[in-house]
Amino acid sequence: MAQKKLTDNEIQNYLEQLNGWSLQNGKLHKEFKFDNFITAFGFMTQLALVAESMNHHPEWFNVYNRVTIDMKTHDANGITLLDIEFAKHANTISLKK
């Protein structure tokens, strides 16, 4: 199903609800910091299952206790509700770590 690219105003409204997320280079962006590598990797593992179930996969990077995520729906060439939903899942999972 094709996703509709959100307008700049819509993105700003959603960012107000997404604790810690920002807009960088046309993508939703957030850096998560954990106590150690195992916790960071566990976060990525849990979030990978969410990504696969949504068929929507992040651009992410891990160094030791940090996980950086950038989200954009490539088919829509911008941010869509899929990206917003993924960001919400990421925030929820990070709170459990």
Short mmCIF file of N, CA, C and O in Angstrom, two decimals:
data_model
loop_
_atom_site.label_atom_id
_atom_site.label_comp_id
_atom_site.label_asym_id
_atom_site.label_seq_id
_atom_site.Cartn_x
_atom_site.Cartn_y
_atom_site.Cartn_z
N MET A 1 0.85 -1.17 0.00
CA MET A 1 0.00 0.00 0.00
C MET A 1 0.90 1.24 0.00
O MET A 1 1.81 1.38 0.81
N ALA A 2 0.65 2.15 -0.91
CA ALA A 2 1.43 3.38 -1.00
C ALA A 2 1.12 4.29 0.19
O ALA A 2 -0.03 4.45 0.58
N GLN A 3 2.16 4.86 0.74
CA GLN A 3 2.02 5.77 1.87
C GLN A 3 2.07 7.21 1.38
O GLN A 3 2.83 7.55 0.48
N LYS A 4 1.27 8.06 2.01
CA LYS A 4 1.21 9.48 1.67
C LYS A 4 2.29 10.23 2.44
O LYS A 4 2.41 10.11 3.67
N LYS A 5 3.08 10.99 1.73
CA LYS A 5 4.11 11.83 2.35
C LYS A 5 3.43 12.91 3.18
O LYS A 5 2.48 13.56 2.73
N LEU A 6 3.88 13.08 4.42
CA LEU A 6 3.32 14.09 5.31
C LEU A 6 3.83 15.49 4.93
O LEU A 6 4.95 15.63 4.45
N THR A 7 3.00 16.49 5.18
CA THR A 7 3.42 17.87 4.95
C THR A 7 4.36 18.31 6.07
O THR A 7 4.42 17.67 7.14
N ASP A 8 5.05 19.41 5.87
CA ASP A 8 5.93 19.94 6.91
C ASP A 8 5.17 20.25 8.19
O ASP A 8 5.65 19.97 9.29
N ASN A 9 3.96 20.80 8.06
CA ASN A 9 3.14 21.10 9.25
C ASN A 9 2.73 19.83 9.97
O ASN A 9 2.74 19.79 11.21
N GLU A 10 2.35 18.81 9.23
CA GLU A 10 1.98 17.53 9.85
C GLU A 10 3.17 16.94 10.60
O GLU A 10 3.03 16.45 11.73
N ILE A 11 4.34 16.99 9.98
CA ILE A 11 5.54 16.45 10.62
C ILE A 11 5.83 17.20 11.92
O ILE A 11 6.10 16.58 12.95
N GLN A 12 5.74 18.52 11.89
CA GLN A 12 5.99 19.32 13.10
C GLN A 12 4.99 18.97 14.20
O GLN A 12 5.37 18.88 15.38
N ASN A 13 3.75 18.77 13.84
CA ASN A 13 2.73 18.39 14.83
C ASN A 13 3.06 17.03 15.45
O ASN A 13 2.93 16.86 16.67
N TYR A 14 3.48 16.08 14.64
CA TYR A 14 3.84 14.76 15.17
C TYR A 14 5.10 14.83 16.02
O TYR A 14 5.21 14.13 17.04
N LEU A 15 6.07 15.66 15.62
CA LEU A 15 7.31 15.77 16.40
C LEU A 15 7.03 16.24 17.83
O LEU A 15 7.76 15.85 18.75
N GLU A 16 6.00 17.03 18.02
CA GLU A 16 5.63 17.48 19.36
C GLU A 16 5.21 16.30 20.25
O GLU A 16 5.29 16.39 21.47
N GLN A 17 4.79 15.21 19.63
CA GLN A 17 4.34 14.02 20.36
C GLN A 17 5.44 12.96 20.48
O GLN A 17 5.26 11.97 21.17
N LEU A 18 6.55 13.16 19.77
CA LEU A 18 7.62 12.16 19.72
C LEU A 18 8.82 12.63 20.53
O LEU A 18 9.72 13.29 20.01
N ASN A 19 8.84 12.28 21.78
CA ASN A 19 9.89 12.72 22.69
C ASN A 19 11.29 12.37 22.15
O ASN A 19 11.60 11.22 21.92
N GLY A 20 12.09 13.42 21.95
CA GLY A 20 13.47 13.23 21.56
C GLY A 20 13.75 13.13 20.08
O GLY A 20 14.90 13.13 19.66
N TRP A 21 12.70 13.05 19.26
CA TRP A 21 12.89 12.94 17.82
C TRP A 21 12.99 14.33 17.21
O TRP A 21 12.36 15.27 17.67
N SER A 22 13.78 14.42 16.14
CA SER A 22 13.92 15.69 15.43
C SER A 22 13.91 15.40 13.93
O SER A 22 13.89 14.24 13.50
N LEU A 23 13.95 16.44 13.16
CA LEU A 23 14.01 16.33 11.71
C LEU A 23 15.42 16.72 11.29
O LEU A 23 15.88 17.82 11.59
N GLN A 24 16.13 15.76 10.66
CA GLN A 24 17.48 16.02 10.17
C GLN A 24 17.63 15.45 8.78
O GLN A 24 17.36 14.26 8.56
N ASN A 25 18.04 16.30 7.86
CA ASN A 25 18.25 15.87 6.47
C ASN A 25 17.03 15.18 5.88
O ASN A 25 17.15 14.17 5.18
N GLY A 26 15.84 15.69 6.20
CA GLY A 26 14.61 15.14 5.65
C GLY A 26 14.17 13.82 6.25
O GLY A 26 13.32 13.13 5.69
N LYS A 27 14.74 13.46 7.39
CA LYS A 27 14.42 12.19 8.04
C LYS A 27 14.11 12.43 9.51
O LYS A 27 14.63 13.36 10.12
N LEU A 28 13.27 11.55 10.09
CA LEU A 28 13.11 11.54 11.54
C LEU A 28 14.40 11.01 12.12
O LEU A 28 14.97 10.04 11.62
N HIS A 29 14.87 11.62 13.20
CA HIS A 29 16.18 11.28 13.74
C HIS A 29 16.14 11.26 15.27
O HIS A 29 15.55 12.13 15.89
N LYS A 30 16.81 10.24 15.84
CA LYS A 30 16.96 10.20 17.29
C LYS A 30 18.15 9.32 17.65
O LYS A 30 18.40 8.30 17.01
N GLU A 31 18.86 9.74 18.68
CA GLU A 31 19.92 8.91 19.24
C GLU A 31 19.48 8.42 20.61
O GLU A 31 19.10 9.22 21.47
N PHE A 32 19.49 7.11 20.77
CA PHE A 32 19.15 6.47 22.04
C PHE A 32 20.45 6.08 22.74
O PHE A 32 21.39 5.60 22.11
N LYS A 33 20.49 6.26 24.05
CA LYS A 33 21.67 5.89 24.83
C LYS A 33 21.26 4.93 25.94
O LYS A 33 20.26 5.16 26.63
N PHE A 34 22.01 3.84 26.07
CA PHE A 34 21.70 2.79 27.03
C PHE A 34 22.89 2.59 27.99
O PHE A 34 23.94 3.21 27.81
N ASP A 35 22.73 1.73 28.96
CA ASP A 35 23.79 1.49 29.94
C ASP A 35 25.01 0.79 29.35
O ASP A 35 26.12 1.01 29.82
N ASN A 36 24.78 -0.08 28.36
CA ASN A 36 25.89 -0.85 27.80
C ASN A 36 25.51 -1.40 26.43
O ASN A 36 24.39 -1.19 25.95
N PHE A 37 26.45 -2.11 25.82
CA PHE A 37 26.24 -2.66 24.48
C PHE A 37 25.11 -3.69 24.45
O PHE A 37 24.29 -3.70 23.53
N ILE A 38 25.06 -4.55 25.45
CA ILE A 38 24.04 -5.61 25.47
C ILE A 38 22.64 -5.01 25.48
O ILE A 38 21.75 -5.47 24.76
N THR A 39 22.43 -3.99 26.27
CA THR A 39 21.12 -3.34 26.34
C THR A 39 20.79 -2.65 25.02
O THR A 39 19.66 -2.74 24.53
N ALA A 40 21.77 -1.98 24.42
CA ALA A 40 21.55 -1.33 23.12
C ALA A 40 21.22 -2.37 22.06
O ALA A 40 20.30 -2.18 21.26
N PHE A 41 21.94 -3.48 22.07
CA PHE A 41 21.70 -4.52 21.07
C PHE A 41 20.34 -5.18 21.30
O PHE A 41 19.63 -5.52 20.35
N GLY A 42 19.95 -5.36 22.56
CA GLY A 42 18.63 -5.91 22.87
C GLY A 42 17.52 -5.01 22.34
O GLY A 42 16.52 -5.48 21.81
N PHE A 43 17.70 -3.71 22.50
CA PHE A 43 16.76 -2.73 21.95
C PHE A 43 16.63 -2.90 20.44
O PHE A 43 15.53 -2.95 19.89
N MET A 44 17.77 -3.00 19.77
CA MET A 44 17.76 -3.16 18.31
C MET A 44 17.07 -4.48 17.91
O MET A 44 16.32 -4.51 16.94
N THR A 45 17.31 -5.53 18.68
CA THR A 45 16.70 -6.82 18.37
C THR A 45 15.18 -6.75 18.49
O THR A 45 14.46 -7.21 17.61
N GLN A 46 14.70 -6.16 19.57
CA GLN A 46 13.25 -6.01 19.73
C GLN A 46 12.66 -5.14 18.64
O GLN A 46 11.60 -5.44 18.09
N LEU A 47 13.33 -4.06 18.32
CA LEU A 47 12.83 -3.14 17.31
C LEU A 47 12.90 -3.74 15.91
O LEU A 47 12.07 -3.44 15.06
N ALA A 48 13.85 -4.63 15.69
CA ALA A 48 13.95 -5.32 14.39
C ALA A 48 12.70 -6.17 14.14
O ALA A 48 12.20 -6.24 13.01
N LEU A 49 12.17 -6.77 15.20
CA LEU A 49 10.94 -7.56 15.06
C LEU A 49 9.76 -6.67 14.70
O LEU A 49 8.91 -7.04 13.88
N VAL A 50 9.71 -5.49 15.29
CA VAL A 50 8.66 -4.52 14.96
C VAL A 50 8.81 -4.08 13.51
O VAL A 50 7.83 -4.05 12.75
N ALA A 51 10.03 -3.76 13.11
CA ALA A 51 10.29 -3.31 11.74
C ALA A 51 9.84 -4.37 10.73
O ALA A 51 9.19 -4.05 9.72
N GLU A 52 10.16 -5.61 11.01
CA GLU A 52 9.79 -6.68 10.09
C GLU A 52 8.28 -6.85 10.03
O GLU A 52 7.71 -7.03 8.95
N SER A 53 7.61 -6.75 11.17
CA SER A 53 6.15 -6.89 11.18
C SER A 53 5.47 -5.75 10.43
O SER A 53 4.40 -5.92 9.86
N MET A 54 6.11 -4.57 10.44
CA MET A 54 5.56 -3.41 9.73
C MET A 54 6.01 -3.37 8.27
O MET A 54 5.50 -2.58 7.50
N ASN A 55 6.98 -4.23 7.93
CA ASN A 55 7.63 -4.19 6.62
C ASN A 55 8.16 -2.77 6.35
O ASN A 55 7.99 -2.21 5.27
N HIS A 56 8.77 -2.21 7.37
CA HIS A 56 9.29 -0.84 7.31
C HIS A 56 10.57 -0.80 8.13
O HIS A 56 10.53 -0.96 9.35
N HIS A 57 11.69 -0.61 7.46
CA HIS A 57 12.98 -0.83 8.10
C HIS A 57 13.78 0.47 8.24
O HIS A 57 13.86 1.25 7.31
N PRO A 58 14.39 0.65 9.41
CA PRO A 58 15.10 1.89 9.70
C PRO A 58 16.50 1.91 9.09
O PRO A 58 17.08 0.88 8.76
N GLU A 59 17.03 3.10 9.00
CA GLU A 59 18.46 3.29 8.83
C GLU A 59 18.97 3.47 10.24
O GLU A 59 18.53 4.38 10.95
N TRP A 60 19.84 2.60 10.70
CA TRP A 60 20.31 2.74 12.06
C TRP A 60 21.78 2.39 12.17
O TRP A 60 22.36 1.76 11.31
N PHE A 61 22.36 2.85 13.29
CA PHE A 61 23.78 2.74 13.51
C PHE A 61 23.99 2.51 15.00
O PHE A 61 23.37 3.19 15.82
N ASN A 62 24.86 1.58 15.32
CA ASN A 62 25.11 1.25 16.72
C ASN A 62 26.60 1.34 17.02
O ASN A 62 27.41 0.77 16.30
N VAL A 63 26.95 2.08 18.06
CA VAL A 63 28.30 2.08 18.61
C VAL A 63 28.16 1.94 20.11
O VAL A 63 27.53 2.77 20.77
N TYR A 64 28.70 0.86 20.63
CA TYR A 64 28.67 0.51 22.05
C TYR A 64 27.28 0.67 22.64
O TYR A 64 26.41 -0.15 22.40
N ASN A 65 27.03 1.76 23.39
CA ASN A 65 25.75 1.89 24.09
C ASN A 65 24.79 2.86 23.41
O ASN A 65 23.78 3.24 23.98
N ARG A 66 25.10 3.27 22.18
CA ARG A 66 24.26 4.22 21.46
C ARG A 66 23.68 3.59 20.20
O ARG A 66 24.35 2.86 19.50
N VAL A 67 22.42 3.92 19.94
CA VAL A 67 21.75 3.50 18.71
C VAL A 67 21.17 4.76 18.09
O VAL A 67 20.37 5.46 18.72
N THR A 68 21.58 5.06 16.87
CA THR A 68 21.07 6.22 16.15
C THR A 68 20.13 5.72 15.06
O THR A 68 20.48 4.81 14.31
N ILE A 69 18.95 6.30 14.99
CA ILE A 69 17.93 5.88 14.02
C ILE A 69 17.55 7.07 13.16
O ILE A 69 17.29 8.17 13.66
N ASP A 70 17.49 6.83 11.85
CA ASP A 70 16.95 7.78 10.88
C ASP A 70 15.85 7.07 10.12
O ASP A 70 16.03 5.94 9.68
N MET A 71 14.71 7.74 9.99
CA MET A 71 13.54 7.13 9.33
C MET A 71 13.01 8.01 8.21
O MET A 71 12.88 9.23 8.37
N LYS A 72 12.72 7.37 7.11
CA LYS A 72 12.11 8.01 5.95
C LYS A 72 11.49 6.90 5.12
O LYS A 72 12.05 5.82 5.02
N THR A 73 10.33 7.16 4.53
CA THR A 73 9.72 6.17 3.65
C THR A 73 10.23 6.44 2.24
O THR A 73 9.86 7.44 1.62
N HIS A 74 11.11 5.58 1.79
CA HIS A 74 11.78 5.81 0.51
C HIS A 74 10.80 5.83 -0.66
O HIS A 74 10.96 6.64 -1.58
N ASP A 75 9.78 4.97 -0.62
CA ASP A 75 8.79 4.94 -1.71
C ASP A 75 8.04 6.26 -1.84
O ASP A 75 7.64 6.64 -2.93
N ALA A 76 7.85 6.96 -0.72
CA ALA A 76 7.13 8.23 -0.73
C ALA A 76 8.09 9.42 -0.82
O ALA A 76 7.66 10.56 -0.92
N ASN A 77 9.39 9.12 -0.75
CA ASN A 77 10.42 10.15 -0.77
C ASN A 77 10.20 11.20 0.33
O ASN A 77 10.29 12.40 0.09
N GLY A 78 9.86 10.70 1.50
CA GLY A 78 9.64 11.60 2.63
C GLY A 78 9.13 10.84 3.84
O GLY A 78 9.14 9.61 3.87
N ILE A 79 8.71 11.58 4.82
CA ILE A 79 8.19 10.99 6.06
C ILE A 79 6.71 10.72 5.93
O ILE A 79 5.95 11.57 5.46
N THR A 80 6.31 9.52 6.36
CA THR A 80 4.91 9.11 6.31
C THR A 80 4.48 8.65 7.70
O THR A 80 5.29 8.62 8.64
N LEU A 81 3.22 8.27 7.81
CA LEU A 81 2.71 7.76 9.09
C LEU A 81 3.44 6.49 9.53
O LEU A 81 3.54 6.22 10.73
N LEU A 82 4.00 5.72 8.59
CA LEU A 82 4.79 4.54 8.97
C LEU A 82 6.00 4.95 9.80
O LEU A 82 6.33 4.28 10.78
N ASP A 83 6.64 6.03 9.42
CA ASP A 83 7.80 6.50 10.16
C ASP A 83 7.41 6.97 11.56
O ASP A 83 8.12 6.69 12.53
N ILE A 84 6.29 7.66 11.64
CA ILE A 84 5.78 8.14 12.93
C ILE A 84 5.48 6.96 13.84
O ILE A 84 5.86 6.93 15.02
N GLU A 85 4.81 5.97 13.29
CA GLU A 85 4.44 4.78 14.06
C GLU A 85 5.69 4.04 14.54
O GLU A 85 5.77 3.59 15.69
N PHE A 86 6.68 3.91 13.66
CA PHE A 86 7.93 3.24 14.04
C PHE A 86 8.62 4.00 15.18
O PHE A 86 9.10 3.41 16.14
N ALA A 87 8.66 5.32 15.08
CA ALA A 87 9.28 6.15 16.12
C ALA A 87 8.58 5.94 17.46
O ALA A 87 9.24 5.87 18.51
N LYS A 88 7.26 5.85 17.45
CA LYS A 88 6.52 5.61 18.69
C LYS A 88 6.90 4.26 19.30
O LYS A 88 7.10 4.15 20.51
N HIS A 89 7.00 3.24 18.45
CA HIS A 89 7.42 1.91 18.94
C HIS A 89 8.83 1.98 19.53
O HIS A 89 9.09 1.38 20.59
N ALA A 90 9.74 2.67 18.86
CA ALA A 90 11.11 2.79 19.35
C ALA A 90 11.14 3.45 20.73
O ALA A 90 11.83 2.98 21.63
N ASN A 91 10.38 4.51 20.89
CA ASN A 91 10.33 5.19 22.20
C ASN A 91 9.79 4.27 23.28
O ASN A 91 10.32 4.22 24.38
N THR A 92 8.74 3.54 22.96
CA THR A 92 8.12 2.64 23.94
C THR A 92 9.11 1.54 24.36
O THR A 92 9.28 1.26 25.55
N ILE A 93 9.77 0.93 23.38
CA ILE A 93 10.71 -0.15 23.68
C ILE A 93 11.90 0.39 24.48
O ILE A 93 12.39 -0.26 25.42
N SER A 94 12.37 1.59 24.16
CA SER A 94 13.54 2.14 24.87
C SER A 94 13.23 2.39 26.33
O SER A 94 14.13 2.30 27.18
N LEU A 95 11.99 2.69 26.66
CA LEU A 95 11.63 2.93 28.05
C LEU A 95 11.66 1.66 28.89
O LEU A 95 11.76 1.71 30.11
N LYS A 96 11.59 0.51 28.24
CA LYS A 96 11.60 -0.77 28.94
C LYS A 96 13.01 -1.25 29.21
O LYS A 96 13.20 -2.27 29.85
N LYS A 97 14.01 -0.56 28.70
CA LYS A 97 15.41 -0.98 28.84
C LYS A 97 16.06 -0.37 30.06
O LYS A 97 15.85 0.69 30.47
#
